[in-house]
CSV table of C-alpha atoms in Angstrom, one decimal:
chain,number,residue,atom,x,y,z
G,164,UNK,CA,5.6,-0.1,-10.6
G,165,UNK,CA,9.0,0.8,-8.6
G,166,UNK,CA,9.8,-1.2,-5.7
G,167,UNK,CA,11.1,1.6,-2.9
G,168,UNK,CA,12.2,-0.6,-0.1
G,169,UNK,CA,10.7,-1.7,3.3
G,170,UNK,CA,8.7,1.0,5.3
G,171,UNK,CA,8.6,0.8,8.8
G,172,UNK,CA,5.9,1.4,11.5
G,173,UNK,CA,7.6,3.2,14.5
G,174,UNK,CA,5.8,5.1,17.2
G,175,UNK,CA,2.5,5.4,15.4
G,176,UNK,CA,4.5,6.6,12.1
G,177,UNK,CA,5.3,4.9,8.8
G,178,UNK,CA,9.1,5.5,8.3
G,179,UNK,CA,9.8,5.4,4.5
G,180,UNK,CA,13.1,3.9,3.2
G,181,UNK,CA,16.0,6.7,1.8
G,182,UNK,CA,14.9,5.8,-1.8
G,183,UNK,CA,11.5,6.9,-1.4
G,184,UNK,CA,12.2,10.6,-2.0
G,185,UNK,CA,15.0,10.5,-4.6
G,186,UNK,CA,13.5,11.1,-8.2
G,187,UNK,CA,10.5,13.2,-7.0
G,188,UNK,CA,9.7,15.0,-3.5
G,189,UNK,CA,6.2,14.5,-2.9
G,190,UNK,CA,5.0,15.6,0.9
G,191,UNK,CA,1.4,15.0,1.1
G,192,UNK,CA,0.1,11.0,0.5
G,193,UNK,CA,-3.5,9.9,1.4
G,194,UNK,CA,-2.6,6.3,3.5
G,195,UNK,CA,-5.1,3.4,3.6
G,196,UNK,CA,-4.6,0.2,5.6
G,197,UNK,CA,-6.8,-2.8,4.2
G,198,UNK,CA,-6.2,-6.5,5.7
G,199,UNK,CA,-3.2,-4.8,7.1
G,200,UNK,CA,-1.6,-3.7,3.9
G,201,UNK,CA,-0.4,0.1,4.0
G,202,UNK,CA,-1.2,2.1,0.3
G,203,UNK,CA,-0.1,5.6,0.0
G,204,UNK,CA,-1.5,7.6,-3.1
G,205,UNK,CA,-1.6,11.0,-4.2
G,206,UNK,CA,-4.2,13.1,-2.8
G,207,UNK,CA,-7.0,13.9,-3.5
G,208,UNK,CA,-8.9,10.5,-3.5
G,209,UNK,CA,-12.5,10.6,-3.9
G,210,UNK,CA,-15.0,8.4,-1.7
G,211,UNK,CA,-15.6,6.4,-5.3
G,212,UNK,CA,-12.1,5.8,-5.7
G,213,UNK,CA,-11.5,4.9,-2.1
G,214,UNK,CA,-14.0,2.1,-2.1
G,215,UNK,CA,-12.9,0.9,-5.7
G,216,UNK,CA,-9.5,0.9,-4.2
G,217,UNK,CA,-10.7,-1.3,-1.4
G,218,UNK,CA,-12.4,-3.6,-3.4
G,219,UNK,CA,-9.9,-4.2,-5.8
G,220,UNK,CA,-7.2,-4.4,-3.3
G,221,UNK,CA,-9.0,-6.6,-0.9
G,222,UNK,CA,-9.6,-9.2,-4.0
G,223,UNK,CA,-5.8,-8.9,-4.8
G,224,UNK,CA,-4.7,-9.8,-1.5
G,225,UNK,CA,-6.9,-12.7,-1.6
G,226,UNK,CA,-6.0,-13.8,-4.7
G,227,UNK,CA,-2.4,-13.7,-3.4
G,228,UNK,CA,-3.0,-15.6,-0.2
G,229,UNK,CA,-4.4,-18.5,-2.2
G,230,UNK,CA,-2.0,-18.9,-4.4
G,231,UNK,CA,0.3,-18.9,-1.6
G,232,UNK,CA,-2.2,-21.7,0.0
G,233,UNK,CA,-2.0,-23.8,-3.6
G,234,UNK,CA,2.3,-23.3,-3.2
G,235,UNK,CA,2.1,-25.0,0.4
G,236,UNK,CA,-0.3,-27.7,-0.4
C-alpha cells in the first residue's frame, strides 16, 4: 500500500492529489462510498466483489472506530 495524499470533494467531484498519477496513468476507476469513506478500484468490479468490498470495508471501519474508542477511554 502506498499513501498518495489527500483527495478532496469539490463541487461534486473527487479531486485527486498531484502524486496520484506520477507512476502510472489510469483513466477510469470504480468509486465506492461506504460509511463516508471513498474507495477507488480498477474496473470492472463484479457485483459479488462489490458485496465483499462493502462487507470487509465496513468491518474494517468498525474495528478502527472501536480501537479509537478504546484509546479515548
